[in-house]
Each structure stands twice: as C-alpha cells, then as structure tokens.
CSV table of C-alpha atoms and ligand atoms in Angstrom, one decimal:
chain,number,residue,atom,x,y,z
Z,1,MET,CA,-0.4,-0.5,0.3
Z,2,GLU,CA,3.1,2.3,0.9
Z,3,GLU,CA,4.1,1.7,-2.5
Z,4,GLU,CA,1.5,2.2,-4.6
Z,5,ARG,CA,0.9,5.5,-2.2
Z,6,GLU,CA,5.0,6.5,-3.1
Z,7,LYS,CA,4.4,5.5,-7.0
Z,8,GLU,CA,1.3,7.8,-6.9
Z,9,ARG,CA,3.6,10.9,-5.0
Z,10,GLY,CA,5.7,9.6,-7.9
Z,11,ILE,CA,9.0,8.7,-6.2
Z,12,MET,CA,9.5,5.0,-6.8
Z,13,GLY,CA,12.0,2.5,-7.0
Z,14,HIS,CA,13.6,1.9,-3.7
Z,15,ASP,CA,16.1,-0.3,-4.5
Z,16,ARG,CA,15.5,-3.2,-2.0
Z,17,GLU,CA,18.4,-5.2,-1.9
Z,18,ASP,CA,20.6,-2.7,-1.0
Z,19,PRO,CA,19.2,-1.2,2.3
Z,20,GLY,CA,22.0,1.2,2.9
Z,21,GLN,CA,21.9,2.6,-0.8
Z,22,GLN,CA,18.3,4.2,-1.6
Z,23,MET,CA,17.5,5.2,-4.5
Z,24,SER,CA,14.3,7.2,-5.3
Z,25,PHE,CA,12.8,8.5,-8.9
Z,26,ILE,CA,11.2,11.9,-9.5
Z,27,ARG,CA,8.9,12.2,-12.5
Z,28,GLY,CA,10.1,15.5,-14.4
Z,29,THR,CA,6.0,16.2,-14.2
Z,30,ASP,CA,6.4,16.1,-10.8
Z,31,LEU,CA,9.8,19.0,-10.4
Z,32,PHE,CA,8.7,22.7,-8.8
Z,33,GLY,CA,9.9,24.0,-12.0
Z,34,TYR,CA,12.3,24.1,-14.1
Z,35,VAL,CA,15.9,22.8,-13.2
Z,36,GLY,CA,17.5,21.8,-16.3
Z,37,ILE,CA,18.6,18.9,-16.7
Z,38,GLU,CA,18.3,17.7,-20.2
Z,39,ALA,CA,20.1,20.9,-21.2
Z,40,VAL,CA,23.1,18.4,-20.9
Z,41,LEU,CA,22.1,17.2,-24.3
Z,42,ASP,CA,23.5,20.5,-25.4
Z,43,GLN,CA,26.6,20.2,-23.4
Z,44,MET,CA,27.7,16.6,-24.6
Z,45,ARG,CA,26.8,17.9,-28.4
Z,46,ARG,CA,29.4,21.2,-27.7
Z,47,LYS,CA,31.6,19.2,-26.5
Z,48,THR,CA,31.8,16.9,-29.4
Z,49,MET,CA,31.8,19.5,-31.6
Z,50,LYS,CA,35.0,21.0,-30.2
Z,51,SER,CA,36.5,17.7,-30.4
Z,52,GLY,CA,35.0,15.0,-32.6
Z,53,PHE,CA,35.2,12.0,-33.0
Z,54,GLU,CA,36.8,9.0,-34.7
Z,55,PHE,CA,35.0,6.3,-37.0
Z,56,ASN,CA,37.5,3.2,-38.6
Z,57,ILE,CA,35.8,2.0,-41.4
Z,58,MET,CA,37.4,-1.4,-42.9
Z,59,VAL,CA,36.4,-2.6,-46.2
Z,60,VAL,CA,37.3,-6.5,-47.2
Z,61,GLY,CA,36.8,-8.1,-50.7
Z,62,GLN,CA,38.8,-9.1,-54.5
Z,63,SER,CA,40.0,-6.2,-56.5
Z,64,GLY,CA,37.5,-4.6,-58.4
Z,65,LEU,CA,34.2,-5.5,-56.7
Z,66,GLY,CA,33.5,-1.6,-55.9
Z,67,LYS,CA,35.2,-0.9,-52.4
Z,68,SER,CA,36.7,1.8,-52.8
Z,69,THR,CA,33.7,3.3,-55.0
Z,70,LEU,CA,31.7,2.7,-52.5
Z,71,VAL,CA,33.7,4.2,-49.2
Z,72,ASN,CA,33.3,7.4,-51.9
Z,73,THR,CA,29.8,7.2,-52.4
Z,74,LEU,CA,28.8,7.0,-48.8
Z,75,PHE,CA,30.7,9.9,-47.7
Z,76,LYS,CA,30.3,11.6,-50.7
Z,77,SER,CA,34.0,12.8,-51.0
Z,78,LYS,CA,36.8,10.7,-52.7
Z,79,VAL,CA,38.2,8.8,-49.3
Z,80,SER,CA,39.0,5.6,-51.1
Z,81,ARG,CA,41.5,6.0,-53.9
Z,82,LYS,CA,39.7,3.6,-56.8
Z,83,SER,CA,41.8,0.8,-58.0
Z,84,CYS,CA,42.2,2.9,-62.0
Z,85,THR,CA,44.4,4.8,-60.5
Z,86,PRO,CA,48.2,5.2,-61.8
Z,87,ASN,CA,50.4,3.0,-59.6
Z,88,TYR,CA,47.9,2.3,-56.9
Z,89,GLU,CA,46.6,-1.7,-56.5
Z,90,GLU,CA,46.3,-1.6,-60.4
Z,91,LYS,CA,48.7,-5.0,-60.1
Z,92,ILE,CA,46.9,-7.1,-57.9
Z,93,CYS,CA,49.6,-8.1,-54.8
Z,94,LYS,CA,50.3,-11.7,-54.3
Z,95,THR,CA,49.8,-11.0,-50.4
Z,96,VAL,CA,47.4,-9.0,-48.5
Z,97,LYS,CA,48.7,-5.7,-47.5
Z,98,LEU,CA,46.9,-2.8,-45.6
Z,99,HIS,CA,46.5,0.4,-46.1
Z,100,SER,CA,44.7,2.8,-44.0
Z,101,VAL,CA,43.6,6.7,-45.3
Z,102,SER,CA,41.7,9.0,-42.9
Z,103,HIS,CA,40.7,11.9,-44.1
Z,104,MET,CA,38.3,15.1,-41.9
Z,105,ILE,CA,34.5,15.4,-42.8
Z,106,GLU,CA,32.6,18.0,-41.7
Z,107,GLU,CA,29.0,18.7,-41.6
Z,108,LYS,CA,27.4,21.7,-39.6
Z,109,GLY,CA,29.8,21.9,-37.4
Z,110,VAL,CA,30.7,18.0,-36.5
Z,111,LYS,CA,33.5,16.7,-37.5
Z,112,MET,CA,34.3,13.0,-38.1
Z,113,LYS,CA,38.4,11.4,-37.9
Z,114,LEU,CA,37.2,9.1,-40.4
Z,115,THR,CA,39.9,6.3,-41.8
Z,116,VAL,CA,39.2,3.8,-44.1
Z,117,ILE,CA,41.5,0.4,-43.9
Z,118,ASP,CA,41.7,-0.7,-46.9
Z,119,THR,CA,42.7,-4.5,-47.6
Z,120,PRO,CA,44.1,-4.9,-50.9
Z,121,GLY,CA,45.2,-8.7,-52.0
Z,122,PHE,CA,42.5,-10.3,-50.5
Z,123,GLY,CA,40.9,-13.3,-51.8
Z,124,ASP,CA,43.0,-12.5,-55.5
Z,125,GLN,CA,44.7,-15.4,-55.4
Z,126,ILE,CA,44.2,-19.2,-56.4
Z,127,ASN,CA,45.2,-20.4,-53.1
Z,128,ASN,CA,43.6,-17.9,-50.5
Z,129,GLU,CA,44.9,-20.0,-47.5
Z,130,ASN,CA,45.0,-17.8,-44.5
Z,131,CYS,CA,44.9,-14.5,-46.3
Z,132,TRP,CA,42.4,-13.9,-43.8
Z,133,GLU,CA,45.8,-13.4,-40.8
Z,134,PRO,CA,47.2,-10.5,-41.9
Z,135,ILE,CA,43.6,-8.8,-41.3
Z,136,VAL,CA,43.2,-10.8,-37.8
Z,137,LYS,CA,46.5,-8.8,-36.4
Z,138,TYR,CA,46.4,-5.9,-37.9
Z,139,ILE,CA,42.8,-5.6,-35.8
Z,140,ASN,CA,44.3,-7.3,-32.9
Z,141,GLU,CA,47.2,-4.4,-33.1
Z,142,GLN,CA,45.1,-2.0,-32.3
Z,143,TYR,CA,43.5,-3.5,-29.5
Z,144,GLU,CA,46.9,-4.0,-27.8
Z,145,LYS,CA,47.5,-0.2,-28.7
Z,146,TYR,CA,44.4,1.6,-27.5
Z,147,LEU,CA,45.1,-1.4,-23.9
Z,148,ARG,CA,48.7,-0.4,-24.0
Z,149,GLU,CA,47.7,3.7,-23.4
Z,150,GLU,CA,44.8,2.5,-21.0
Z,151,LEU,CA,47.3,0.4,-18.5
Z,152,HIS,CA,50.0,3.3,-18.7
Z,153,VAL,CA,50.2,5.5,-15.7
Z,154,ASN,CA,50.3,8.6,-17.2
Z,155,ARG,CA,47.2,8.2,-19.3
Z,156,LYS,CA,46.8,10.2,-22.1
Z,157,ARG,CA,42.9,12.5,-21.1
Z,158,ARG,CA,42.1,10.9,-24.7
Z,159,ILE,CA,43.5,7.8,-25.8
Z,160,PRO,CA,43.6,7.7,-30.0
Z,161,ASP,CA,41.3,5.5,-31.3
Z,162,SER,CA,42.4,3.1,-34.2
Z,163,ARG,CA,40.5,0.3,-33.7
Z,164,VAL,CA,38.3,-1.0,-36.2
Z,165,HIS,CA,34.4,-0.1,-35.3
Z,166,CYS,CA,33.1,-2.4,-38.7
Z,167,CYS,CA,34.5,-4.5,-41.3
Z,168,ILE,CA,32.1,-3.9,-44.4
Z,169,TYR,CA,33.3,-7.3,-46.2
Z,170,PHE,CA,31.8,-7.3,-49.9
Z,171,LEU,CA,30.0,-10.5,-51.6
Z,172,PRO,CA,30.5,-10.8,-55.3
Z,173,ALA,CA,27.1,-11.1,-57.2
Z,174,THR,CA,27.7,-14.5,-57.8
Z,175,GLY,CA,23.9,-15.5,-57.1
Z,176,HIS,CA,25.0,-18.8,-56.1
Z,177,ARG,CA,25.8,-19.0,-51.9
Z,178,LEU,CA,28.7,-18.2,-49.9
Z,179,ARG,CA,32.4,-19.8,-50.8
Z,180,PRO,CA,34.6,-21.0,-48.7
Z,181,ILE,CA,36.3,-18.4,-48.2
Z,182,ASP,CA,33.3,-16.4,-47.1
Z,183,VAL,CA,32.8,-19.1,-44.5
Z,184,GLU,CA,35.6,-18.9,-43.5
Z,185,PHE,CA,36.5,-15.5,-42.9
Z,186,MET,CA,33.5,-14.1,-41.5
Z,187,LYS,CA,33.7,-16.7,-39.2
Z,188,ARG,CA,36.9,-16.0,-37.6
Z,189,LEU,CA,36.1,-12.2,-38.1
Z,190,GLY,CA,33.3,-11.5,-36.7
Z,191,LYS,CA,34.2,-12.6,-32.9
Z,192,ILE,CA,36.9,-9.7,-32.8
Z,193,VAL,CA,35.1,-7.2,-34.9
Z,194,SER,CA,31.0,-5.5,-36.4
Z,195,ILE,CA,30.9,-6.9,-39.7
Z,196,VAL,CA,28.3,-5.8,-42.2
Z,197,PRO,CA,28.6,-7.7,-44.9
Z,198,VAL,CA,27.5,-6.2,-48.9
Z,199,ILE,CA,26.6,-7.6,-52.0
Z,200,ALA,CA,28.7,-5.9,-54.1
Z,201,LYS,CA,27.6,-4.6,-58.3
Z,202,ALA,CA,23.8,-5.5,-57.2
Z,203,ASP,CA,23.1,-4.1,-60.5
Z,204,THR,CA,24.4,-6.9,-61.5
Z,205,LEU,CA,21.3,-8.8,-60.8
Z,206,THR,CA,17.6,-8.9,-61.4
Z,207,ILE,CA,15.3,-7.9,-58.5
Z,208,GLU,CA,14.4,-11.1,-58.5
Z,209,GLU,CA,18.0,-12.6,-58.7
Z,210,ARG,CA,19.4,-10.5,-55.7
Z,211,GLN,CA,16.0,-11.7,-53.6
Z,212,GLU,CA,17.1,-15.5,-53.7
Z,213,PHE,CA,21.0,-14.8,-53.2
Z,214,LYS,CA,20.0,-12.7,-49.7
Z,215,GLU,CA,17.5,-15.9,-48.7
Z,216,ARG,CA,20.6,-18.7,-49.2
Z,217,ILE,CA,23.5,-16.2,-47.8
Z,218,ARG,CA,21.5,-15.7,-44.8
Z,219,GLN,CA,21.2,-19.6,-44.4
Z,220,ASP,CA,24.0,-19.9,-44.9
Z,221,LEU,CA,25.8,-17.2,-42.1
Z,222,ALA,CA,23.0,-19.3,-39.5
Z,223,SER,CA,24.2,-23.0,-40.7
Z,224,ASN,CA,28.2,-21.8,-40.5
Z,225,GLY,CA,26.9,-20.5,-37.0
Z,226,ILE,CA,28.6,-16.6,-38.3
Z,227,CYS,CA,28.0,-13.6,-36.2
Z,228,ILE,CA,27.2,-10.5,-38.1
Z,229,TYR,CA,26.0,-7.0,-37.0
Z,230,PRO,CA,24.1,-6.3,-34.9
Z,231,GLN,CA,23.9,-9.4,-33.3
Z,232,LYS,CA,21.0,-10.0,-31.5
Z,233,GLU,CA,22.9,-11.0,-28.5
Z,234,TYR,CA,23.2,-7.2,-27.7
Z,235,ASP,CA,19.5,-5.8,-28.8
Z,236,GLU,CA,19.5,-3.2,-25.6
Z,237,ASP,CA,15.3,-2.8,-25.2
Z,238,GLN,CA,12.4,-4.2,-27.3
Z,239,GLU,CA,12.7,-1.1,-29.2
Z,240,GLU,CA,16.6,-1.5,-30.3
Z,241,HIS,CA,15.0,-5.2,-31.2
Z,242,ALA,CA,12.0,-4.3,-32.9
Z,243,LEU,CA,14.9,-1.7,-35.2
Z,244,ASN,CA,17.6,-4.7,-35.5
Z,245,GLU,CA,15.4,-7.6,-36.3
Z,246,LYS,CA,13.9,-5.5,-39.0
Z,247,ILE,CA,18.2,-5.1,-40.3
Z,248,ARG,CA,18.9,-8.0,-39.5
Z,249,GLU,CA,15.8,-9.6,-41.9
Z,250,SER,CA,17.7,-7.5,-44.7
Z,251,ILE,CA,20.6,-7.5,-44.7
Z,252,PRO,CA,23.2,-8.4,-46.8
Z,253,PHE,CA,22.4,-5.3,-48.4
Z,254,ALA,CA,22.3,-5.3,-52.4
Z,255,VAL,CA,24.8,-2.2,-53.1
Z,256,VAL,CA,25.4,-0.1,-55.9
Z,257,GLY,CA,28.2,2.5,-55.9
Z,258,THR,CA,29.2,5.0,-58.4
Z,259,ASP,CA,31.3,8.1,-58.7
Z,260,LYS,CA,29.3,9.8,-61.2
Z,261,GLU,CA,25.7,11.9,-61.3
Z,262,HIS,CA,22.9,11.2,-64.1
Z,263,GLN,CA,20.0,13.8,-65.0
Z,264,VAL,CA,16.6,11.8,-63.9
Z,265,ASN,CA,13.1,14.2,-64.1
Z,266,GLY,CA,15.5,17.2,-63.8
Z,267,ASN,CA,17.3,16.8,-61.0
Z,268,LYS,CA,21.3,15.6,-60.5
Z,269,VAL,CA,21.4,12.2,-58.8
Z,270,LEU,CA,24.4,9.8,-58.1
Z,271,GLY,CA,23.8,7.0,-60.7
Z,272,ARG,CA,24.6,4.1,-62.7
Z,273,LYS,CA,24.3,3.6,-66.4
Z,274,THR,CA,23.0,-0.2,-67.2
Z,275,LYS,CA,21.6,-1.5,-70.4
Z,276,TRP,CA,18.2,-1.1,-68.1
Z,277,GLY,CA,18.9,2.0,-67.7
Z,278,ILE,CA,19.8,4.4,-65.2
Z,279,ILE,CA,20.1,2.7,-61.6
Z,280,GLU,CA,19.9,4.9,-59.1
Z,281,VAL,CA,22.3,4.7,-56.3
Z,282,GLU,CA,20.1,6.9,-53.5
Z,283,ASN,CA,16.1,4.9,-54.3
Z,284,VAL,CA,15.1,2.7,-52.4
Z,285,ALA,CA,13.5,0.8,-55.0
Z,286,HIS,CA,16.8,0.4,-57.1
Z,287,CYS,CA,19.3,-0.4,-54.4
Z,288,GLU,CA,20.5,-0.9,-50.7
Z,289,PHE,CA,23.1,1.5,-50.9
Z,290,SER,CA,20.6,3.7,-48.3
Z,291,HIS,CA,19.8,1.3,-45.9
Z,292,LEU,CA,23.5,0.7,-45.7
Z,293,ARG,CA,24.2,4.4,-45.2
Z,294,ASP,CA,21.4,4.9,-42.7
Z,295,LEU,CA,23.1,2.0,-40.9
Z,296,LEU,CA,26.3,2.9,-41.0
Z,297,VAL,CA,26.1,6.6,-40.4
Z,298,ARG,CA,23.0,7.9,-39.8
Z,299,SER,CA,21.5,5.3,-36.6
Z,300,HIS,CA,24.0,2.9,-35.7
Z,301,LEU,CA,27.6,4.7,-36.0
Z,302,GLN,CA,27.7,5.6,-32.5
Z,303,ASP,CA,26.5,1.7,-31.2
Z,304,LEU,CA,29.4,0.1,-33.6
Z,305,LYS,CA,31.5,2.2,-31.3
Z,306,GLU,CA,29.7,1.4,-28.5
Z,307,VAL,CA,29.9,-2.9,-29.6
Z,308,THR,CA,33.6,-2.6,-30.6
Z,309,HIS,CA,34.3,-1.2,-27.5
Z,310,ASN,CA,32.6,-2.8,-24.5
Z,311,ILE,CA,32.5,-6.6,-26.0
Z,312,HIS,CA,35.3,-6.6,-29.2
Z,313,TYR,CA,37.6,-4.6,-27.7
Z,314,GLU,CA,36.5,-5.7,-23.5
Z,315,THR,CA,37.7,-9.4,-25.5
Z,316,TYR,CA,40.5,-9.0,-25.9
Z,317,ARG,CA,42.2,-6.8,-22.7
Z,318,VAL,CA,39.8,-9.2,-20.2
Z,319,ARG,CA,42.3,-12.8,-23.0
Z,320,ARG,CA,45.2,-10.3,-22.5
Z,321,LEU,CA,45.4,-9.0,-19.2
Z,322,ASN,CA,44.8,-13.2,-18.6
Z,323,GLU,CA,47.4,-14.2,-20.0
Z,324,SER,CA,49.6,-12.0,-17.7
Z,325,ASN,CA,52.6,-11.1,-20.6
Z,326,VAL,CA,51.9,-8.3,-21.1
Z,327,ASP,CA,55.1,-6.2,-20.1
Z,328,PHE,CA,54.0,-4.5,-16.9
Z,329,SER,CA,57.1,-2.9,-15.7
Z,330,VAL,CA,57.3,-0.5,-19.8
Z,331,LEU,CA,54.0,0.5,-19.1
Z,332,GLY,CA,55.5,1.3,-14.9
Z,333,LEU,CA,53.0,-1.3,-13.4
Z,334,THR,CA,53.3,-3.7,-11.7
Z,335,PRO,CA,50.5,-6.9,-11.7
Z,336,TRP,CA,49.1,-6.0,-8.3
Z,337,LEU,CA,47.7,-3.1,-9.2
Z,338,LEU,CA,45.8,-4.6,-12.5
Z,339,GLU,CA,44.6,-7.6,-9.8
Z,340,ASN,CA,43.4,-4.6,-7.6
Z,341,GLY,CA,41.8,-3.2,-10.3
Z,342,THR,CA,43.3,0.0,-10.7
Z,343,ALA,CA,43.9,0.3,-13.3
Z,344,ASP,CA,40.6,-1.3,-15.2
Z,345,GLN,CA,39.4,2.4,-15.0
Z,346,SER,CA,38.2,2.4,-19.2
Z,347,GLU,CA,35.9,5.5,-19.8
Z,348,SER,CA,33.5,4.7,-22.9
Z,349,GLN,CA,35.6,6.9,-25.6
Z,350,LEU,CA,33.6,9.1,-27.9
B,401,GDP,N1,27.9,-2.4,-62.3
B,401,GDP,C1,29.2,-1.7,-61.5
B,401,GDP,N2,30.4,-1.6,-61.2
B,401,GDP,C2,30.9,-0.9,-60.4
B,401,GDP,C3,30.0,-0.4,-59.2
B,401,GDP,N3,31.2,0.2,-58.4
B,401,GDP,C4,31.8,0.4,-58.7
B,401,GDP,N4,31.9,-0.4,-59.9
B,401,GDP,C5,32.8,-0.2,-60.7
B,401,GDP,O1,34.0,-1.8,-60.9
B,401,GDP,C6,35.6,-1.0,-60.8
B,401,GDP,C7,36.2,-1.4,-59.7
B,401,GDP,O2,36.1,0.1,-58.6
B,401,GDP,P1,36.7,0.0,-57.0
B,401,GDP,O3,36.5,1.3,-56.2
B,401,GDP,O4,38.3,0.7,-57.4
B,401,GDP,O5,36.9,-1.3,-56.7
B,401,GDP,P2,38.1,-1.9,-55.9
B,401,GDP,O6,39.5,-2.2,-56.1
B,401,GDP,O7,36.7,-3.4,-55.1
B,401,GDP,O8,38.5,-0.8,-55.0
B,401,GDP,C8,35.3,0.4,-61.7
B,401,GDP,O9,35.9,0.5,-62.6
B,401,GDP,C9,33.7,1.0,-60.9
B,401,GDP,O10,33.4,1.4,-61.7
B,401,GDP,C10,29.2,-1.1,-59.1
B,401,GDP,O11,27.2,-0.9,-58.5
B,401,GDP,N5,27.8,-2.1,-59.6
B,402,MG,MG1,39.9,-0.1,-54.2
C-alpha cells in the first residue's frame, strides 16, 4: 500500500536489495519548476562538436568489387582511392597488404576523423589459404595499442582510437551461395570485429536474383554460426530489438556505388548507367545503398563504436590481462595494481 502511495506521489524504485543505498525517481512532471537537466544534451553536443570523433571503417573483398567506389559514395567524397588510379592497386598484390587513409570530414560543425582501412590482395590468389591472417593481426594490434595506452600510468586524456569499428565484407554478386573463403573469413572475424556483409555491384543481378541470393546467404550465415552486426545478444531493449530485427531480416544489403551524377526527371542523382537504364544509387526501389548508409552513419555509428569498445575490445582486454604477459614494467605498473582493479578505469571514448 505504502509503495502504491509512493508511486502516486511520483517517488518510487527503492532498491530493496541494498537498504544502505536508497534511490528514488522523481518524474519530471513532479518537479516544482524547471531544473534544466535536459541541457546536458546541449553540453554533450557542444563537447562532441569541439573535439570531434573518430570512426574507422575497414573494407574487405576481392579487387574490383567496388569497395573504394562504395566508401566514396557513402561519404560523398574521395576518401578511398579507386583501383584505376595509376600506380596503385593496378597489379594484384601477392599478399594481403593493409593500407589506411584518414580524412577529416565536417558537416554542420560536426567533425569526424574517418579512417578507411583497405585490404588489397584479399581473395585475389588461387590459393587464398590464411589470407585473413594479416587482417586479424591488424585488428588485434589496434586493440593492443589501445590497451597499452589505457594501462599507462600517465594516461592520455583522450586515447587515440585506431580500433576498427566496422568491417564491410564485400560478397561478389554470383547469385549462388557463400564461398568457403567467405565462410572462413566471417567465422573468424565475426568474433573480433563488427562485420557488415554486402552484395557488391548489385546492379548486375535482377531484383529476383538478389532476393534469392540474399535468402541463401542468410541461410548459410545461420548454418555456419557466423556472427554479423547487429548481433541479437547485444540488443539493449525492445525498441532496439525491433529496429535491429528489421535490419537482420534484410541483410546483406545489395548495394551499388558510383562516382557519377546523372540527370533524372530534371534532378541530378547519383547513379550508374546500365543497359536497363539508370540505377539510382540512393533510390530504395533500385538498390539498398541507402539502408547501408543509414545503418553505418545515420542510426548505428555510435552503437558500432560502443560494441567495439564494450564487446570486442573488452574480450581482447580480458584475454590479454589473463594471459598476464603484458610487459607491465614497460608501463610502469605491477600486476598487483591490475589485480586490484586500479588500472581498470577505462572510459568509453567518444
Ligand atoms: N556495375 C558496377 N560497377 C561498379 C560498382 N562500383 C564500382 N564499380 C566499378 O568497378 C571498378 C572497380 O571499382 P573499385 O571501387 O576500384 O573496386 P575495388 O578494387 O574493390 O576498390 C570500377 O571501374 C568501378 O567504376 C557497382 O556498384 N556496379
Ligand atoms: Mg580499392
């Protein structure tokens, strides 16, 4: 009864498990006047605008699948060099080489340091055995760098974040099923990074072919136990679950990239000329490029960063600290400090 009355007065939620620590929630409507809590959003906004944020995206797939073109289309700027550029990626690499380029992108005062990590040579050989190894190594090296900065006695106020927040995996538009290399790559990498698979150059398939291909890919992903982003286990609430279910049902997005604009009904649109007419890249009736952009930039960018920090990096951190062969003396630490949690004060970086 008393609880009921408290609820009516707007005071509720006493933590009964810990009587020493009482917590009560007062609904905004029950405040006597304006306090100004909501202004924290403006404060966060101002801080983010001042400092900017980092976003690191990796593209993986055979040469010529349109990786560079797609990233340029996503950010509407030349953030990745295309293979037709002389002296670059022209010849097929014998081994997988990782190559990262950073750009500052600014929109309405918000600054983003975008780093695109390209993986030329992946899947280009006749024998592609272990071609994911340099990629796994690179991803882990970035976690290691971050860990070392975090464990340092004199930590930087803001640790530079070179961790891969998202790996876009390009599937060739064969219309068949996942190939062994796709299964092997995604199985391994899905455990250490957020993978978003896409069907590249989707304009080479008909709408029906795309649908069937997508369905077969989803079956193969499930039957091989491959974890791709967004993972069910990390949905935080009902609302997020509903939104992510829709995404999971339509993954992998069938995308088309371009660096050309065409005139359609008097408007300039990003598109590709095909024998069937102009494919409008940003038109959802033509391809799923917009869904991919919405996911990566407009709805899930912050979530990709959080999943990287809270899940993938955390898994790496726990494993490394358990191995106990981090050279603590170099960091000016003793393992004792770690056991007592003193060094475990990682902040979520923007
Ligand atoms: N049909 C088609 N061609 C594309 C598409 N995206 C890129 N291309 C073309 O494919 C070639 C290779 O593109 P590029 O982005 O350099 O591929 P990368 O090697 O994977 O980075 C270029 O001639 C592009 O114009 C697409 O969505 N559809
Ligand atoms: Mg390229």
